[in-house]
Coordinates of C-alpha atoms in Angstrom, one line a residue:
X1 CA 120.6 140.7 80.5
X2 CA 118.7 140.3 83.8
X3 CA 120.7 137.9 85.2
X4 CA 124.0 140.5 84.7
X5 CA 122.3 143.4 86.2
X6 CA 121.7 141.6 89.0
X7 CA 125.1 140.0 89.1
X8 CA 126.5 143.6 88.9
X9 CA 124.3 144.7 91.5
X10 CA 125.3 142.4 93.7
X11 CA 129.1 143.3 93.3
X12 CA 128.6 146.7 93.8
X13 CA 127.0 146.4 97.2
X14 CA 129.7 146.6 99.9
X15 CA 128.0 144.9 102.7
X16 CA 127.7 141.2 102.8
X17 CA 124.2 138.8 102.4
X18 CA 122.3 138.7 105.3
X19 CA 120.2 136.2 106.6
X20 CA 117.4 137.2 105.2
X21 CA 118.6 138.0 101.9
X22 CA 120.1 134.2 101.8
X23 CA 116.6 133.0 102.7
X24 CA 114.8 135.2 100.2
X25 CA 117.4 134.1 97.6
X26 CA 116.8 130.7 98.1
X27 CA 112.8 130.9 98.5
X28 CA 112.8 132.1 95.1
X29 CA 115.1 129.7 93.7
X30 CA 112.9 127.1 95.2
X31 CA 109.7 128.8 93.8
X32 CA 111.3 128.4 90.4
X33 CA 112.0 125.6 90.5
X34 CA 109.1 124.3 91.7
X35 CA 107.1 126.4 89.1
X36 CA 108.9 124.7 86.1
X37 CA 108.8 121.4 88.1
X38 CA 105.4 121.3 87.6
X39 CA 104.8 122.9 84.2
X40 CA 107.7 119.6 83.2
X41 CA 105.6 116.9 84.9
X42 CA 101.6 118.3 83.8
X43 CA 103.3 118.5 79.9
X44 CA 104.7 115.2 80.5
X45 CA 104.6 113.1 77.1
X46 CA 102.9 109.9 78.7
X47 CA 99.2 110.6 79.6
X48 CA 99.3 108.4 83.0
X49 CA 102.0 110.7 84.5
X50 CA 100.1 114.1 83.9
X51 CA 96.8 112.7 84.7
X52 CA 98.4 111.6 87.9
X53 CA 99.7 115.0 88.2
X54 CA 96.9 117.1 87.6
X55 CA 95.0 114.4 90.5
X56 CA 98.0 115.5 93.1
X57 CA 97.0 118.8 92.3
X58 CA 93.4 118.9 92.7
X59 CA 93.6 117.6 95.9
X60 CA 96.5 120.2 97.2
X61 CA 94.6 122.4 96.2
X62 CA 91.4 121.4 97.6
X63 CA 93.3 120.7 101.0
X64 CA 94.4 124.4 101.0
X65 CA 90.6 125.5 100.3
X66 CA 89.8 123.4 102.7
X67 CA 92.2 124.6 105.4
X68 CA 90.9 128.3 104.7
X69 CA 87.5 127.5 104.9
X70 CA 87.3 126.1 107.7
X71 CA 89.9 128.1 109.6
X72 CA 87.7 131.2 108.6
X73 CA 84.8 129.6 109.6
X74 CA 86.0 127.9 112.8
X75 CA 87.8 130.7 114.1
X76 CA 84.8 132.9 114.0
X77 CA 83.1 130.0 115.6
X78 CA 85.7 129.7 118.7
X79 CA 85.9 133.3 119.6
X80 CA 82.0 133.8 119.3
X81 CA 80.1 130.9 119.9
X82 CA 83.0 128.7 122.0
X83 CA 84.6 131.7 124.3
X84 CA 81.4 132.3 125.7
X85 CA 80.4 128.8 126.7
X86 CA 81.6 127.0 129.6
X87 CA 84.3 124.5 129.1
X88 CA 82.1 121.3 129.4
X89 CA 80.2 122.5 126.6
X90 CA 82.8 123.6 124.1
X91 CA 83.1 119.9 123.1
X92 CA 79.5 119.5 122.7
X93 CA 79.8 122.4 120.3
X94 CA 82.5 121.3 118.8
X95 CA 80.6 117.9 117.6
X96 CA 77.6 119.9 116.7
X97 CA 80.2 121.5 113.8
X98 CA 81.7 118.4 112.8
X99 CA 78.1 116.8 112.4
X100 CA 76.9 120.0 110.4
X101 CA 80.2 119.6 108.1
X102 CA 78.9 115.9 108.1
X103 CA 75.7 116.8 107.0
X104 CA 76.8 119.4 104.4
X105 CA 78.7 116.6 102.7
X106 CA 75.6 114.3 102.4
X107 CA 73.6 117.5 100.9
X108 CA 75.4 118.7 98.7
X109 CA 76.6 115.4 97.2
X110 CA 73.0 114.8 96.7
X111 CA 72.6 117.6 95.1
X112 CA 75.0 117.2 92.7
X113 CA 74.0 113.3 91.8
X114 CA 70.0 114.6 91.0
X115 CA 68.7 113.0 94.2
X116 CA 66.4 115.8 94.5
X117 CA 64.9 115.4 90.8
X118 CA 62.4 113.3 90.1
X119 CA 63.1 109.6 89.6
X120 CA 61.6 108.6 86.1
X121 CA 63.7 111.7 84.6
X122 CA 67.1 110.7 86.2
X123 CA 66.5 107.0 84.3
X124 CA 65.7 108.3 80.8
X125 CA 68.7 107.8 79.0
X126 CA 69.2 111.2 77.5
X127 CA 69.1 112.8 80.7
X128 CA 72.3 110.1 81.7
X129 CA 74.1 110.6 78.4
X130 CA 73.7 114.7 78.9
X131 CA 74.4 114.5 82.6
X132 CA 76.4 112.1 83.7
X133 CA 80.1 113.1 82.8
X134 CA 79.2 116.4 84.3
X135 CA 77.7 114.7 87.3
X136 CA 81.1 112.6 87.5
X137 CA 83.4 115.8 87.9
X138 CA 81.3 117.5 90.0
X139 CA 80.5 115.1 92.8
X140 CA 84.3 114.2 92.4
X141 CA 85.8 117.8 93.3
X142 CA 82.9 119.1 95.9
X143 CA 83.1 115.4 97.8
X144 CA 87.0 116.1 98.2
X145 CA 86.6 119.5 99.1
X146 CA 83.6 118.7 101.7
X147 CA 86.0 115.9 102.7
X148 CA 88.9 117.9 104.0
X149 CA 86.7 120.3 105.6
X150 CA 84.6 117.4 107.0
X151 CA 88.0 115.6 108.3
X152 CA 89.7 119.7 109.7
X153 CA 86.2 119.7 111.8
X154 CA 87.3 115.9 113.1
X155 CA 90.8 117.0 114.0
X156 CA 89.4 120.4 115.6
X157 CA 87.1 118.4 117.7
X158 CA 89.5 115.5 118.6
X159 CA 92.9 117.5 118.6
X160 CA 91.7 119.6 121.8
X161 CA 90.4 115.8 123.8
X162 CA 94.1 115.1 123.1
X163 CA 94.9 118.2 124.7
X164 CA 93.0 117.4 127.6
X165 CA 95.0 116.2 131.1
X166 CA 93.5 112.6 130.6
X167 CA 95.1 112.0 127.3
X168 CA 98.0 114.2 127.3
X169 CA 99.5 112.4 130.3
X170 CA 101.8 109.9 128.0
X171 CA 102.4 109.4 124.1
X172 CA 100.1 106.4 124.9
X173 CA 97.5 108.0 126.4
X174 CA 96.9 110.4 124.0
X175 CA 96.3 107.6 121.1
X176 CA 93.5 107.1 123.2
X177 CA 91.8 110.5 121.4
X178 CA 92.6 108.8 118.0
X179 CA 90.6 105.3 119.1
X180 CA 87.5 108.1 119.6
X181 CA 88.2 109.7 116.6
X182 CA 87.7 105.7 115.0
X183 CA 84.6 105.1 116.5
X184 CA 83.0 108.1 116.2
X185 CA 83.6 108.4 112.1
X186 CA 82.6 104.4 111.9
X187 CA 79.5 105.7 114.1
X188 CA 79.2 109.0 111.9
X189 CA 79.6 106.4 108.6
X190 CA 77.4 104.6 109.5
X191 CA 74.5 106.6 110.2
X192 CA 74.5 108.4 107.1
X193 CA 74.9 104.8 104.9
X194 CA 71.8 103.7 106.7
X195 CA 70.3 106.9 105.8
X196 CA 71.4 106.8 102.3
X197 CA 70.7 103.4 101.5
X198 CA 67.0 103.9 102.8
X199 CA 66.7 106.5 100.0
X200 CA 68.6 105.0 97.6
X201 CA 66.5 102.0 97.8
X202 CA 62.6 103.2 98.3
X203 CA 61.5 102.0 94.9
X204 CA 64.0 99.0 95.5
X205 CA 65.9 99.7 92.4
X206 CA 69.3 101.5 92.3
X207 CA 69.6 104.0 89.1
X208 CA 73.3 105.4 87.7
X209 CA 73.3 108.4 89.8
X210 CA 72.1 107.0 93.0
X211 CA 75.6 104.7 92.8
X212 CA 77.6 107.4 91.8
X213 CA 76.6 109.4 95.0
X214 CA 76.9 106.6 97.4
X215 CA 80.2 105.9 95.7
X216 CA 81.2 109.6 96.0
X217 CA 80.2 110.0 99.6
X218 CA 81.9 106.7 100.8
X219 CA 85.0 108.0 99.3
X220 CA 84.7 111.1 100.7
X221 CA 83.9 109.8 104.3
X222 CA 87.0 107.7 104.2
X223 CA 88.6 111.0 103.5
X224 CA 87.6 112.3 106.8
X225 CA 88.5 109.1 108.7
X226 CA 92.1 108.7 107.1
X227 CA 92.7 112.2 107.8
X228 CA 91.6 112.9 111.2
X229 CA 93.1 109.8 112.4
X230 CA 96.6 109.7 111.1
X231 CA 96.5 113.3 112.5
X232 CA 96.4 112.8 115.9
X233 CA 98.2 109.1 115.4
X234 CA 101.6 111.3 114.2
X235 CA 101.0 113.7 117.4
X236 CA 101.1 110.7 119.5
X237 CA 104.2 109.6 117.7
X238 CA 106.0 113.3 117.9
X239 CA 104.5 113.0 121.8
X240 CA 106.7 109.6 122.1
X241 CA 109.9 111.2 120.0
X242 CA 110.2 114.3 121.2
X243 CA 108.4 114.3 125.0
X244 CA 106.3 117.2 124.0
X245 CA 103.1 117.1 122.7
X246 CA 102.2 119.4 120.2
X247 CA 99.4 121.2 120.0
X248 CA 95.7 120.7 118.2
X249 CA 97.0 122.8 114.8
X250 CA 100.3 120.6 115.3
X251 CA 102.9 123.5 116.4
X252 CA 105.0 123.4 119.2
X253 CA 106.2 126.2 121.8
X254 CA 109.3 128.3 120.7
X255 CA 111.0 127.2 124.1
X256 CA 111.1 123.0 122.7
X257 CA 110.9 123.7 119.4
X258 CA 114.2 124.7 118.6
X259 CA 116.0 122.6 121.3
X260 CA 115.2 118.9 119.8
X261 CA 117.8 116.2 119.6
X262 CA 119.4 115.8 116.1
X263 CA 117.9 111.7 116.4
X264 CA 114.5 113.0 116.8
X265 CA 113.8 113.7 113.6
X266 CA 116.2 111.4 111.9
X267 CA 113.4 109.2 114.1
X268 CA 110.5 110.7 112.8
X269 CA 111.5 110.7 109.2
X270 CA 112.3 107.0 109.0
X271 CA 109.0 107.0 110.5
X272 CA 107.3 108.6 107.6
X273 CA 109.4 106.4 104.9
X274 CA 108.8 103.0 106.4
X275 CA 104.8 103.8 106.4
X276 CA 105.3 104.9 102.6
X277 CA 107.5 101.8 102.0
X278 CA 104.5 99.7 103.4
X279 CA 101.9 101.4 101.9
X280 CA 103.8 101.3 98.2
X281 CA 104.1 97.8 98.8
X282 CA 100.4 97.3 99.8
X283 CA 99.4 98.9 96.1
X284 CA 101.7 97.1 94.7
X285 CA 100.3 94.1 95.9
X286 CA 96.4 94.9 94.8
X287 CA 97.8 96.0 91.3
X288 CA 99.5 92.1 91.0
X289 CA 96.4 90.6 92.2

């Protein structure tokens, strides 16, 4: 019945669709069908498919916590704290953030895995039997969640080098801010595994929770590293495609982005599905092993 009084609606308007009714149109249609997309695949009858599912989900949705987060935080950071400091210093800033988001992670991970409790009660078994499902979830979702915002600070403070003159003088240059990026999360990692291992093993003996939060953290620290530098490794590609590079949030000016070849991204997208094809064929590979 709906349906008809919008069909008739429709007829009895005399002017034609215009672009923006088309687009709203379809950005509903698309909604929908995304919407009963997802309800198909999360009630799918085989249990791997909706766990996997409900696992791409989490993390989009933690990735757009993340991004506001951050973006609330950081923004109130740039115009306060960065705008009034002279330029030489607005990187130093910008590391002092990315080691605080750095820290947070190791804190709050802690947290979550006991490390602040005392020893003899984390290795009594009831306390593992009551806590340690809980424990699971919880370092699970915050370590993702610290993770994007963790790897957002990396891109913040790496995307502007590449916008600097040195590195923004060629596509190759520029993947010169993603060989930083490397070392400074191996450096970061590093630190804080030293760190962690010297508390994990004081009373040289490694309980249940102290593994699942040095399990938890390396995971999210890859996180960080996977994300920050195939960031600014795509810009450097888009810098080599197009001729333009974009900027540190990844846009581009109105005046190029709207007057690209029709190869360009034809280029890019092959791009994207042989690095897909190789990674499916890398999994593929551990799961025959």
């Amino acid at each position: 019945m709906v349906s008809h009084l919008f069909w008739a609606v429709a007829l009895a308007e005399d002017e034609p669709a215009s672009g923006l009714d088309v687009g709203l149109g379809a950005s509903l249609l698309i909604s929908i069908t995304m919407m009963m997309g997802l309800y198909y695949i999360t009630n799918f009858p085989d249990p791997d498919i909706r766990r996997y599912a409900y696992e791409v989900l989490n993390s989009t949705i933690s990735i757009f916590c993340a991004v506001l987060l951050f973006s609330a935080g950081n923004d109130v950071f740039e115009k306060e704290v960065v705008g009034h400091l002279d330029p030489k210093w607005a990187t130093s800033a910008r590391v002092g953030v990315t080691v605080f988001w750095f820290t947070v992670l190791q804190l709050v991970t802690a947290r979550l895995a006991h490390q602040f409790e005392d020893e003899d009660t984390r290795k009594k078994h009831e306390f593992v039997h009551q806590h340690h499902e809980t424990t699971d979830v919880n370092l699970s979702s915050a370590g993702v969640l610290l993770a994007h915002i963790s790897g957002f600070a990396c891109i913040n403070l790496f995307g502007h080098l590449q916008q600097q003159h040195r590195f923004s003088a060629s596509p190759f240059a520029s993947l010169g801010s993603a060989v930083l990026a490397l070392c400074f999360c191996a450096f970061m990692n590093k630190i804080t595994r030293v760190i962690r291992h010297q508390l994990i093993h004081r009373d040289k003996d490694m309980d249940e929770f102290e593994e699942m939060w040095d399990e938890a953290v390396q995971e999210s620290e890859n996180d960080v590293f996977s994300l920050c530098v195939s960031f600014l490794c795509v810009q450097s590609l888009r810098f080599a495609v197009s001729g333009t590079l974009p900027n540190d949030e990844g846009d581009e000016a109105v005046a190029t982005l709207f007057h690209h070849s029709w190869y360009e991204p034809v280029l890019l997208i092959l791009f994207g599905s042989a690095g897909s094809l190789v990674l499916t064929m890398y999994f593929l590979g551990l799961r025959s092993v």
